[in-house]
Structures are given as structure tokens and as C-alpha cells.
Amino acid sequence: MTDKSKKVTENSDFIITLNSLTRFVLGAVGGYNMQTKLKGVREMNDGSIFNSSHTLEIEKDLLLFFNTWVDIQGDKFSNDRKGFQLVTTLIQALGLVFHHIWHCCSNMSKTERTHQIYIAAKKLAQINYSRDAEHWKNCSFLTLNEDDLNYKVNSGGSTTRKHFARYLCSKIGFNY
């Protein structure tokens, strides 16, 4: 991991950035609005100020979610340096996906909710994140680069996070 760079490239010595992980966690805890604020006071949807108490309830499930997503991908996660799995906005979108699943499953028992989160992470890990994967054609925010037949992101930042979150949720049976 690095705290100096904002993105992973083919030649990077690292596979994830502090910025990506920070926004992943902020999105997981407070959703899209929380994720867009990286500096200053972060206010939760209920008006309280974000602090460590907000992560206590979700911490174990959040770690399970992210670790499952990475572990099930195996070597593909870190070896495919061109894949979308290392793209900052996709990792940030995973935080939004977690947040959405957590709230969709809020009426379940803790055990049932944890199971749903695990199943979702497992399904997400099994997606082909290579830029030439056929399923990306169903993403309106990606376009095919005619030169090398790989998909690329049309826009950046918050728009891409939302689109990735919506698409990933659809791949696992959740409406975002």
C-alpha cells in the first residue's frame, strides 16, 4: 500500500492506495455523501460527527467483505495490473456496495446479515475484472477502446463510483 499515490499503475510497487481504502471505508460507513468528503468534519446522515464508534458495528462484516473479495480473486487481484479490480473508483464503489447491502439486510439477524455480506463478496470476487471481459459491454459508463479492444472508463470520480456501485449491485441481485 502507498499513501503517496492516488492510483495503481502497471509499474507500481503497491497494489492499493491509502486514498482508495479511506474512501472505501467512508463509503461503507456513511454512503456516497460521506465518501465525497476527504477533508474536514464528516457528518453522518443522522447529523452526528463521524468517529470510531460508527465503525464498531460494521467492522467485522466490513473486513469479511473486503478480505473475501480479495482472497477469492487469488493472484488475479494483484497480478492483473490492468484489471478494474485495482482501479481506485471501483474499490471506492465496493464501499458503497457494502453500505447498500448492510442497509438492505438491516432487518435480518446479525448472523443472516453477515452471511449475505459474505455471499455478496464471494460473488463479486468471481466477476472477471479484466478490461477485456465481455460483461463490461453492459456498463453504459464504459466504452470500448478500439485500439486494443479493452474497456475504459468514460468519466472519473464520483460519477464512476456510483456507476460501478450500481453495476456491481446488479451483478449480485441488489438494486442500487
Short mmCIF file of C-alpha atoms in Angstrom, two decimals:
data_model
loop_
_atom_site.label_atom_id
_atom_site.label_comp_id
_atom_site.label_asym_id
_atom_site.label_seq_id
_atom_site.Cartn_x
_atom_site.Cartn_y
_atom_site.Cartn_z
CA MET A 1 0.00 0.00 0.00
CA THR A 2 1.04 3.59 -0.52
CA ASP A 3 -0.09 6.87 0.93
CA LYS A 4 1.82 8.86 -1.69
CA SER A 5 -0.04 7.94 -4.89
CA LYS A 6 -3.72 8.11 -5.79
CA LYS A 7 -3.73 5.26 -8.31
CA VAL A 8 -2.14 1.92 -9.12
CA THR A 9 -0.26 1.59 -12.41
CA GLU A 10 1.32 -1.38 -14.16
CA ASN A 11 4.72 -0.46 -12.72
CA SER A 12 3.61 0.35 -9.18
CA ASP A 13 5.31 -1.42 -6.29
CA PHE A 14 1.96 -1.41 -4.46
CA ILE A 15 -1.50 -2.77 -5.26
CA ILE A 16 -3.70 -0.37 -3.31
CA THR A 17 -3.60 3.21 -2.09
CA LEU A 18 -4.50 4.72 1.26
CA ASN A 19 -6.84 7.07 -0.57
CA SER A 20 -8.78 4.13 -2.07
CA LEU A 21 -9.05 2.34 1.26
CA THR A 22 -10.08 5.51 3.09
CA ARG A 23 -12.88 6.22 0.64
CA PHE A 24 -13.86 2.54 0.66
CA VAL A 25 -14.36 2.70 4.44
CA LEU A 26 -16.09 6.10 4.36
CA GLY A 27 -18.49 4.83 1.70
CA ALA A 28 -19.12 1.63 3.64
CA VAL A 29 -19.90 3.54 6.83
CA GLY A 30 -21.76 6.57 5.55
CA GLY A 31 -22.58 6.02 1.91
CA TYR A 32 -21.97 8.26 -1.04
CA ASN A 33 -22.17 11.61 0.76
CA MET A 34 -19.64 10.55 3.36
CA GLN A 35 -17.29 9.24 0.71
CA THR A 36 -17.08 12.54 -1.14
CA LYS A 37 -15.60 14.36 1.87
CA LEU A 38 -11.95 13.54 2.46
CA LYS A 39 -11.01 16.59 4.49
CA GLY A 40 -12.65 18.42 7.33
CA VAL A 41 -15.55 17.34 9.51
CA ARG A 42 -17.53 14.38 8.26
CA GLU A 43 -21.17 14.44 9.23
CA MET A 44 -23.17 11.22 9.20
CA ASN A 45 -26.68 11.06 7.73
CA ASP A 46 -28.15 11.32 11.24
CA GLY A 47 -26.24 14.58 11.89
CA SER A 48 -23.63 13.07 14.20
CA ILE A 49 -19.94 13.58 13.55
CA PHE A 50 -18.13 10.53 12.17
CA ASN A 51 -15.92 8.80 14.71
CA SER A 52 -14.69 5.30 15.52
CA SER A 53 -17.99 4.35 17.19
CA HIS A 54 -19.61 4.37 13.74
CA THR A 55 -17.34 1.57 12.59
CA LEU A 56 -17.75 -0.69 15.63
CA GLU A 57 -20.97 -2.33 14.50
CA ILE A 58 -19.86 -2.97 10.93
CA GLU A 59 -16.13 -3.56 11.41
CA LYS A 60 -16.16 -7.37 11.34
CA ASP A 61 -18.54 -7.56 8.40
CA LEU A 62 -16.60 -4.91 6.51
CA LEU A 63 -13.32 -6.79 6.99
CA LEU A 64 -15.03 -10.05 5.99
CA PHE A 65 -16.42 -8.37 2.87
CA PHE A 66 -13.15 -6.86 1.69
CA ASN A 67 -10.96 -9.83 2.65
CA THR A 68 -13.33 -12.27 0.94
CA TRP A 69 -13.38 -10.13 -2.20
CA VAL A 70 -9.56 -10.04 -2.32
CA ASP A 71 -8.88 -13.64 -1.18
CA ILE A 72 -11.27 -15.34 -3.59
CA GLN A 73 -9.71 -13.47 -6.52
CA GLY A 74 -6.39 -15.02 -5.55
CA ASP A 75 -3.36 -13.97 -7.54
CA LYS A 76 -5.53 -12.28 -10.16
CA PHE A 77 -6.19 -9.46 -7.71
CA SER A 78 -2.60 -8.28 -7.60
CA ASN A 79 -1.16 -9.76 -10.80
CA ASP A 80 -3.57 -8.26 -13.32
CA ARG A 81 -2.34 -4.67 -13.09
CA LYS A 82 -4.64 -3.57 -15.90
CA GLY A 83 -7.81 -5.00 -14.40
CA PHE A 84 -10.63 -2.91 -12.96
CA GLN A 85 -10.17 -4.59 -9.54
CA LEU A 86 -7.26 -2.22 -8.86
CA VAL A 87 -9.00 0.91 -10.16
CA THR A 88 -9.49 3.43 -7.38
CA THR A 89 -13.11 4.20 -8.25
CA LEU A 90 -14.07 0.51 -8.31
CA ILE A 91 -12.61 -0.09 -4.85
CA GLN A 92 -14.43 3.01 -3.62
CA ALA A 93 -17.62 1.69 -5.25
CA LEU A 94 -17.23 -1.53 -3.26
CA GLY A 95 -17.64 0.57 -0.11
CA LEU A 96 -20.93 1.88 -1.50
CA VAL A 97 -21.99 -1.66 -2.36
CA PHE A 98 -21.23 -2.80 1.19
CA HIS A 99 -23.18 0.16 2.61
CA HIS A 100 -26.15 -0.69 0.41
CA ILE A 101 -26.13 -4.39 1.30
CA TRP A 102 -25.73 -3.62 5.00
CA HIS A 103 -28.81 -1.42 4.95
CA CYS A 104 -30.83 -3.76 2.72
CA CYS A 105 -30.15 -6.53 5.25
CA SER A 106 -30.63 -4.39 8.37
CA ASN A 107 -33.80 -6.23 9.40
CA MET A 108 -32.03 -9.59 9.38
CA SER A 109 -30.36 -11.18 12.33
CA LYS A 110 -26.67 -10.41 12.69
CA THR A 111 -25.76 -13.93 11.52
CA GLU A 112 -28.03 -13.76 8.46
CA ARG A 113 -26.73 -10.30 7.53
CA THR A 114 -23.09 -11.47 7.84
CA HIS A 115 -23.90 -14.46 5.65
CA GLN A 116 -25.46 -12.21 2.98
CA ILE A 117 -22.41 -9.95 3.06
CA TYR A 118 -20.11 -12.95 2.66
CA ILE A 119 -22.14 -14.32 -0.26
CA ALA A 120 -22.15 -10.90 -1.94
CA ALA A 121 -18.38 -10.52 -1.55
CA LYS A 122 -17.83 -14.03 -2.89
CA LYS A 123 -19.99 -13.32 -5.97
CA LEU A 124 -18.25 -10.00 -6.54
CA ALA A 125 -14.85 -11.70 -6.32
CA GLN A 126 -15.85 -14.13 -9.06
CA ILE A 127 -16.50 -11.36 -11.58
CA ASN A 128 -13.93 -11.10 -14.34
CA TYR A 129 -12.36 -7.68 -13.74
CA SER A 130 -10.13 -7.80 -16.83
CA ARG A 131 -10.72 -4.81 -19.06
CA ASP A 132 -11.50 -7.08 -21.99
CA ALA A 133 -14.21 -9.07 -20.16
CA GLU A 134 -17.35 -9.40 -22.27
CA HIS A 135 -19.76 -8.42 -19.48
CA TRP A 136 -18.42 -4.82 -19.37
CA LYS A 137 -20.38 -4.14 -22.56
CA ASN A 138 -23.44 -3.89 -20.32
CA CYS A 139 -21.96 -0.89 -18.49
CA SER A 140 -23.14 2.35 -20.05
CA PHE A 141 -20.32 4.29 -18.38
CA LEU A 142 -17.59 2.20 -20.02
CA THR A 143 -16.57 2.36 -23.64
CA LEU A 144 -14.56 0.01 -25.77
CA ASN A 145 -11.16 1.34 -26.73
CA GLU A 146 -10.99 0.41 -30.41
CA ASP A 147 -7.19 0.19 -30.47
CA ASP A 148 -6.75 -2.68 -28.05
CA LEU A 149 -10.32 -3.96 -27.51
CA ASN A 150 -10.29 -3.09 -23.81
CA TYR A 151 -12.94 -1.19 -21.91
CA LYS A 152 -12.16 2.16 -20.37
CA VAL A 153 -13.99 4.49 -18.01
CA ASN A 154 -15.73 7.44 -19.69
CA SER A 155 -15.63 9.79 -16.73
CA GLY A 156 -13.96 9.99 -13.38
CA GLY A 157 -14.56 10.43 -9.69
CA SER A 158 -17.98 10.34 -8.09
CA THR A 159 -19.85 9.55 -11.30
CA THR A 160 -17.79 6.44 -11.90
CA ARG A 161 -18.11 5.31 -8.26
CA LYS A 162 -21.89 5.48 -8.50
CA HIS A 163 -22.00 3.64 -11.82
CA PHE A 164 -19.62 0.92 -10.65
CA ALA A 165 -21.68 0.52 -7.44
CA ARG A 166 -24.92 0.26 -9.42
CA TYR A 167 -23.40 -2.25 -11.84
CA LEU A 168 -21.79 -4.39 -9.13
CA CYS A 169 -25.03 -4.46 -7.15
CA SER A 170 -26.89 -5.62 -10.25
CA LYS A 171 -24.37 -8.44 -10.71
CA ILE A 172 -25.24 -9.82 -7.26
CA GLY A 173 -29.01 -9.27 -7.36
CA PHE A 174 -29.35 -5.97 -5.49
CA ASN A 175 -30.93 -2.82 -6.89
CA TYR A 176 -28.78 0.19 -6.09
#
